[in-house]
Amino acid sequence: MEWLTRYKDGAVIARTASNALTVKNVSASDAGRYSVHVRGLCGLVAQGQEVTLSVVKKPVIIEQPRNVLRREGQPFTLNVVADGQASYQWHKNSQPINGATSAEYRVDNATIAHSGSYSVVVTNSCGSIVSRNVRVLVSSTAPMFGNLEFATPR
């Protein structure tokens, strides 16, 4: 009779006569290096090649971007913090921003045209998540005067 001893990260996890290892309801704690040794009555018969199980879950946003208020000519930065490896695509007014594909979106010289609603889509191999919408408001550097009336003292 042959016995299979299964290892995870070098530690024994199971000894059985079954030739299958099934991991149900995989969680992050199941990630690791797995191998198997087959023993017969006369000792070690075979040693399987080690395999790595990586557990990837949908991205989670840990820190959402924040609203920004700037004057023309000032820089602004939008940031998002997500867990794990991911790709990013920033959007302005629901349209993708060309080249804005990192966790940080930076504008060095803000103009009125940068005002709008921004969000970022965070994606990995298991799915995507969209950040909350934030507002960027860029105001003119020139003082705004309404209808002013000037009077001369008498």
Coordinates of N, CA and C in Angstrom, one line a residue:
M1 N 0.8 -1.2 0.0 CA 0.0 0.0 0.0 C 0.9 1.2 0.0
E2 N 0.5 2.2 -0.8 CA 1.2 3.5 -0.8 C 0.5 4.6 0.0
W3 N 1.3 5.4 0.7 CA 0.8 6.5 1.5 C 1.4 7.8 0.9
L4 N 0.5 8.8 0.9 CA 0.9 10.1 0.4 C 1.0 11.0 1.6
T5 N 2.1 11.7 1.7 CA 2.2 12.7 2.7 C 2.3 14.1 2.0
R6 N 1.4 15.0 2.4 CA 1.3 16.3 1.8 C 1.9 17.3 2.7
Y7 N 2.6 18.3 2.1 CA 3.3 19.3 2.8 C 2.8 20.7 2.4
K8 N 2.7 21.6 3.3 CA 2.5 23.0 3.0 C 3.6 23.8 3.6
D9 N 4.4 24.5 2.8 CA 5.5 25.3 3.4 C 6.4 24.5 4.2
G10 N 6.6 23.2 3.9 CA 7.5 22.3 4.5 C 6.9 21.6 5.7
A11 N 5.7 21.9 6.1 CA 5.1 21.2 7.3 C 4.1 20.2 6.8
V12 N 4.0 19.1 7.5 CA 3.0 18.0 7.1 C 1.6 18.6 7.3
I13 N 0.7 18.4 6.3 CA -0.7 18.8 6.5 C -1.6 17.6 6.4
A14 N -1.2 16.5 5.7 CA -2.1 15.3 5.6 C -1.3 14.1 5.2
R15 N -1.7 13.0 5.8 CA -1.2 11.7 5.3 C -2.4 10.8 5.0
T16 N -2.5 10.4 3.7 CA -3.7 9.6 3.3 C -3.3 8.7 2.2
A17 N -4.2 7.8 1.8 CA -4.0 6.9 0.7 C -4.6 7.5 -0.6
S18 N -5.3 8.6 -0.4 CA -6.0 9.3 -1.5 C -5.0 10.0 -2.4
N19 N -5.2 10.0 -3.7 CA -4.3 10.7 -4.6 C -4.7 12.1 -5.0
A20 N -5.6 12.7 -4.3 CA -6.1 14.0 -4.6 C -6.0 14.9 -3.3
L21 N -5.7 16.1 -3.5 CA -5.7 17.1 -2.4 C -6.7 18.2 -2.9
T22 N -7.8 18.4 -2.1 CA -8.8 19.3 -2.5 C -8.8 20.4 -1.4
V23 N -8.8 21.7 -1.9 CA -8.9 22.8 -0.9 C -10.2 23.5 -1.2
K24 N -11.1 23.4 -0.3 CA -12.4 24.0 -0.5 C -12.5 25.4 0.2
N25 N -13.3 26.3 -0.3 CA -13.4 27.6 0.3 C -12.1 28.2 0.5
V26 N -11.3 28.4 -0.5 CA -10.0 28.9 -0.4 C -9.9 30.3 0.2
S27 N -9.0 30.5 1.1 CA -8.8 31.8 1.8 C -7.4 32.1 1.7
A28 N -7.0 33.3 2.1 CA -5.7 33.8 2.1 C -4.7 32.9 2.9
S29 N -5.2 32.3 3.9 CA -4.3 31.4 4.7 C -3.9 30.1 4.0
D30 N -4.6 29.8 2.9 CA -4.3 28.6 2.1 C -3.1 28.9 1.2
A31 N -2.7 30.1 1.0 CA -1.6 30.4 0.0 C -0.4 29.8 0.6
G32 N 0.5 29.2 -0.3 CA 1.7 28.6 0.1 C 2.3 27.7 -0.9
R33 N 3.4 27.0 -0.5 CA 4.1 26.0 -1.4 C 3.6 24.6 -0.9
Y34 N 3.1 23.9 -1.9 CA 2.6 22.5 -1.6 C 3.5 21.5 -2.3
S35 N 3.6 20.3 -1.7 CA 4.3 19.2 -2.3 C 3.8 17.9 -1.7
V36 N 4.2 16.8 -2.3 CA 3.7 15.5 -1.9 C 4.8 14.5 -2.0
H37 N 4.9 13.6 -1.0 CA 5.9 12.5 -1.0 C 5.0 11.2 -1.0
V38 N 5.4 10.3 -1.8 CA 4.7 9.0 -1.9 C 5.6 7.9 -1.3
R39 N 5.1 7.2 -0.3 CA 5.9 6.1 0.4 C 5.2 4.8 0.2
G40 N 5.9 3.8 -0.1 CA 5.4 2.4 -0.1 C 5.9 1.7 1.1
L41 N 5.8 0.4 1.0 CA 6.2 -0.5 2.1 C 7.8 -0.5 2.2
C42 N 8.5 -0.2 1.1 CA 9.9 -0.2 1.1 C 10.5 1.2 1.2
G43 N 9.8 2.2 1.5 CA 10.3 3.5 1.7 C 9.8 4.5 0.6
L44 N 10.5 5.6 0.5 CA 10.1 6.7 -0.5 C 10.1 6.2 -1.9
V45 N 9.0 6.3 -2.6 CA 8.8 5.9 -3.9 C 9.0 7.1 -4.9
A46 N 8.4 8.2 -4.5 CA 8.4 9.4 -5.4 C 8.2 10.7 -4.6
Q47 N 8.8 11.7 -5.1 CA 8.6 13.0 -4.4 C 8.1 14.0 -5.5
G48 N 6.9 14.5 -5.3 CA 6.3 15.4 -6.3 C 6.9 16.8 -6.4
Q49 N 6.8 17.4 -7.5 CA 7.3 18.8 -7.7 C 6.5 19.7 -6.8
E50 N 7.2 20.7 -6.2 CA 6.5 21.7 -5.4 C 5.7 22.6 -6.3
V51 N 4.5 22.9 -5.9 CA 3.6 23.9 -6.6 C 3.3 25.0 -5.6
T52 N 3.0 26.2 -6.1 CA 2.7 27.3 -5.3 C 1.2 27.7 -5.5
L53 N 0.5 27.9 -4.5 CA -0.9 28.3 -4.5 C -0.9 29.8 -4.1
S54 N -1.3 30.6 -5.0 CA -1.5 32.1 -4.7 C -3.0 32.3 -4.6
V55 N -3.4 33.1 -3.6 CA -4.8 33.4 -3.4 C -4.9 34.9 -3.7
V56 N -5.7 35.2 -4.7 CA -6.0 36.6 -5.1 C -7.5 36.9 -4.9
K57 N -7.7 38.0 -4.3 CA -9.1 38.4 -4.1 C -9.4 39.8 -4.8
K58 N -10.6 40.1 -4.9 CA -11.0 41.4 -5.6 C -10.3 42.5 -4.8
P59 N -9.9 43.6 -5.5 CA -9.3 44.7 -4.8 C -10.2 45.3 -3.8
V60 N -9.6 45.9 -2.8 CA -10.4 46.6 -1.8 C -9.7 48.0 -1.6
I61 N -10.5 49.0 -1.7 CA -10.0 50.4 -1.5 C -9.8 50.6 0.0
I62 N -8.6 50.9 0.4 CA -8.3 51.2 1.9 C -8.5 52.6 2.2
E63 N -8.1 53.5 1.3 CA -8.2 54.9 1.5 C -8.7 55.6 0.2
Q64 N -9.9 56.2 0.3 CA -10.5 56.8 -0.9 C -9.9 58.2 -1.2
P65 N -10.0 58.6 -2.5 CA -9.5 60.0 -2.8 C -10.4 61.0 -2.1
R66 N -9.8 62.2 -2.0 CA -10.5 63.3 -1.3 C -10.8 64.5 -2.2
N67 N -11.8 65.3 -1.9 CA -12.1 66.5 -2.6 C -10.9 67.5 -2.6
V68 N -10.8 68.3 -3.7 CA -9.7 69.2 -3.8 C -10.2 70.6 -4.2
L69 N -9.7 71.6 -3.6 CA -10.0 73.0 -3.9 C -8.7 73.7 -4.2
R70 N -8.5 74.2 -5.4 CA -7.2 74.9 -5.7 C -7.5 76.2 -6.5
R71 N -6.5 77.0 -6.6 CA -6.6 78.2 -7.5 C -5.8 77.8 -8.8
E72 N -6.1 78.5 -9.8 CA -5.4 78.3 -11.1 C -3.9 78.4 -10.9
G73 N -3.2 77.5 -11.5 CA -1.7 77.6 -11.4 C -1.1 76.7 -10.3
Q74 N -2.0 76.3 -9.3 CA -1.5 75.5 -8.2 C -1.5 74.0 -8.7
P75 N -0.7 73.2 -8.0 CA -0.8 71.8 -8.3 C -1.9 71.1 -7.5
F76 N -2.3 70.0 -7.9 CA -3.2 69.1 -7.1 C -2.9 67.7 -7.4
T77 N -3.2 66.8 -6.3 CA -2.9 65.4 -6.4 C -4.1 64.7 -5.9
L78 N -4.6 63.6 -6.6 CA -5.6 62.7 -6.1 C -4.9 61.4 -5.9
N79 N -5.2 60.8 -4.7 CA -4.6 59.5 -4.3 C -5.7 58.5 -4.0
V80 N -5.3 57.2 -4.2 CA -6.2 56.1 -3.7 C -5.2 55.1 -3.2
V81 N -5.6 54.4 -2.1 CA -4.8 53.3 -1.6 C -5.6 52.0 -1.6
A82 N -5.1 51.0 -2.3 CA -5.8 49.7 -2.4 C -4.9 48.6 -2.0
D83 N -5.5 47.5 -1.6 CA -4.6 46.4 -1.1 C -4.2 45.5 -2.3
G84 N -3.0 44.9 -2.2 CA -2.5 44.0 -3.2 C -2.1 44.7 -4.5
Q85 N -1.7 43.9 -5.5 CA -1.3 44.4 -6.8 C -2.5 44.7 -7.6
A86 N -2.5 45.9 -8.2 CA -3.7 46.3 -9.0 C -3.2 47.3 -10.1
S87 N -4.1 47.5 -11.0 CA -3.9 48.5 -12.0 C -5.0 49.6 -11.8
Y88 N -4.7 50.8 -12.3 CA -5.6 51.9 -12.0 C -5.9 52.7 -13.2
Q89 N -7.2 53.2 -13.3 CA -7.6 54.1 -14.4 C -8.4 55.2 -13.8
W90 N -7.9 56.5 -13.8 CA -8.6 57.6 -13.3 C -9.6 58.1 -14.4
H91 N -10.7 58.6 -13.9 CA -11.8 59.2 -14.8 C -12.1 60.6 -14.3
K92 N -12.5 61.4 -15.3 CA -13.0 62.7 -15.0 C -14.4 62.8 -15.7
N93 N -15.4 63.2 -14.9 CA -16.7 63.3 -15.4 C -17.1 62.0 -16.2
S94 N -16.7 60.8 -15.6 CA -17.0 59.5 -16.1 C -16.3 59.1 -17.4
Q95 N -15.3 59.9 -17.8 CA -14.5 59.6 -19.0 C -13.1 59.2 -18.5
P96 N -12.5 58.2 -19.1 CA -11.1 57.8 -18.7 C -10.1 59.0 -19.1
I97 N -9.2 59.2 -18.2 CA -8.1 60.2 -18.4 C -6.9 59.5 -19.1
N98 N -6.6 59.9 -20.2 CA -5.4 59.3 -21.0 C -4.2 59.4 -20.1
G99 N -3.5 58.2 -19.9 CA -2.2 58.2 -19.2 C -2.3 58.2 -17.7
A100 N -3.5 58.3 -17.1 CA -3.7 58.4 -15.7 C -3.9 57.0 -15.1
T101 N -2.8 56.2 -15.0 CA -2.9 54.8 -14.7 C -2.1 54.4 -13.5
S102 N -2.0 55.2 -12.5 CA -1.3 54.9 -11.3 C -2.2 55.2 -10.1
A103 N -1.8 54.9 -8.9 CA -2.6 55.2 -7.7 C -2.6 56.6 -7.4
E104 N -1.8 57.4 -8.1 CA -1.8 58.9 -7.9 C -2.0 59.6 -9.2
Y105 N -2.9 60.6 -9.2 CA -3.1 61.4 -10.4 C -2.7 62.8 -10.0
R106 N -1.7 63.4 -10.7 CA -1.2 64.7 -10.3 C -1.3 65.6 -11.5
V107 N -1.7 66.8 -11.2 CA -1.7 67.9 -12.1 C -0.8 69.0 -11.6
D108 N 0.2 69.4 -12.3 CA 1.2 70.4 -11.8 C 0.7 71.9 -11.9
N109 N -0.1 72.2 -12.9 CA -0.6 73.5 -13.1 C -2.1 73.5 -13.4
A110 N -2.9 73.6 -12.4 CA -4.3 73.4 -12.5 C -4.9 74.6 -13.3
T111 N -5.9 74.3 -14.1 CA -6.7 75.3 -14.8 C -8.2 75.1 -14.5
I112 N -9.0 76.0 -14.8 CA -10.5 75.9 -14.6 C -11.0 74.6 -15.3
A113 N -10.4 74.2 -16.4 CA -10.8 73.0 -17.1 C -10.6 71.7 -16.3
H114 N -9.7 71.8 -15.3 CA -9.5 70.6 -14.5 C -10.7 70.4 -13.4
S115 N -11.5 71.4 -13.3 CA -12.7 71.2 -12.4 C -13.6 70.1 -12.8
G116 N -14.1 69.3 -11.9 CA -15.0 68.2 -12.3 C -15.1 67.2 -11.3
S117 N -15.8 66.1 -11.6 CA -15.9 64.9 -10.8 C -14.9 63.8 -11.2
Y118 N -14.2 63.3 -10.2 CA -13.1 62.4 -10.5 C -13.4 61.1 -9.7
S119 N -13.0 60.0 -10.3 CA -13.0 58.7 -9.6 C -11.9 57.8 -10.2
V120 N -11.6 56.7 -9.6 CA -10.6 55.8 -10.1 C -11.2 54.4 -10.1
V121 N -10.9 53.6 -11.1 CA -11.2 52.2 -11.2 C -10.0 51.4 -10.8
V122 N -10.0 50.6 -9.8 CA -8.9 49.7 -9.4 C -9.3 48.3 -9.8
T123 N -8.3 47.7 -10.5 CA -8.6 46.4 -11.1 C -7.4 45.4 -10.8
N124 N -7.8 44.1 -10.6 CA -6.8 43.0 -10.6 C -7.4 41.8 -11.3
S125 N -6.8 40.7 -11.2 CA -7.2 39.5 -12.0 C -8.6 39.0 -11.5
C126 N -9.0 39.4 -10.3 CA -10.3 38.9 -9.8 C -11.5 39.9 -10.0
G127 N -11.2 41.1 -10.4 CA -12.3 42.1 -10.6 C -11.9 43.5 -10.4
S128 N -12.9 44.3 -10.3 CA -12.6 45.8 -10.3 C -13.5 46.4 -9.2
I129 N -13.1 47.6 -8.7 CA -13.9 48.3 -7.8 C -13.7 49.8 -8.2
V130 N -14.7 50.6 -8.0 CA -14.7 52.0 -8.3 C -14.7 52.8 -7.1
S131 N -13.8 53.8 -7.0 CA -13.8 54.7 -5.8 C -15.0 55.6 -5.8
R132 N -15.2 56.3 -4.7 CA -16.2 57.3 -4.6 C -15.9 58.4 -5.6
N133 N -16.9 59.2 -6.0 CA -16.6 60.4 -6.8 C -16.2 61.5 -5.9
V134 N -15.1 62.2 -6.3 CA -14.7 63.4 -5.6 C -14.7 64.6 -6.5
R135 N -14.8 65.8 -5.9 CA -14.9 67.0 -6.7 C -13.5 67.7 -6.7
V136 N -13.1 68.1 -7.8 CA -12.0 69.0 -7.9 C -12.6 70.4 -8.4
L137 N -12.3 71.4 -7.6 CA -12.7 72.8 -8.0 C -11.5 73.6 -8.1
V138 N -11.3 74.2 -9.3 CA -10.2 75.1 -9.5 C -10.8 76.5 -9.8
S139 N -10.4 77.4 -8.9 CA -11.0 78.8 -9.1 C -10.0 79.7 -9.7
S140 N -10.5 80.8 -10.3 CA -9.7 81.7 -11.0 C -8.8 82.5 -10.0
T141 N -7.6 82.9 -10.5 CA -6.7 83.6 -9.6 C -7.1 85.1 -9.6
A142 N -7.9 85.5 -10.5 CA -8.3 86.9 -10.6 C -9.5 87.1 -9.6
P143 N -9.5 88.2 -8.8 CA -10.6 88.4 -7.9 C -11.9 88.6 -8.7
M144 N -12.9 88.0 -8.1 CA -14.2 88.1 -8.8 C -15.0 89.2 -8.1
F145 N -15.4 90.2 -8.9 CA -16.2 91.3 -8.4 C -17.6 91.2 -9.1
G146 N -18.6 91.3 -8.3 CA -20.0 91.3 -8.9 C -20.2 92.7 -9.4
N147 N -21.5 93.1 -9.4 CA -21.8 94.5 -9.8 C -21.5 95.4 -8.6
L148 N -20.4 96.1 -8.7 CA -20.0 97.0 -7.7 C -20.4 98.4 -8.1
E149 N -20.7 99.2 -7.1 CA -21.0 100.6 -7.3 C -20.0 101.4 -6.5
F150 N -19.5 102.4 -7.1 CA -18.5 103.2 -6.4 C -19.2 104.6 -6.2
A151 N -18.9 105.1 -5.1 CA -19.5 106.4 -4.7 C -18.4 107.4 -4.3
T152 N -18.5 108.6 -4.7 CA -17.5 109.6 -4.3 C -18.0 110.3 -3.1
P153 N -17.1 110.4 -2.1 CA -17.6 111.2 -0.9 C -17.9 112.6 -1.2
R154 N -18.9 113.2 -0.5 CA -19.3 114.5 -0.7 C -18.6 115.5 0.2

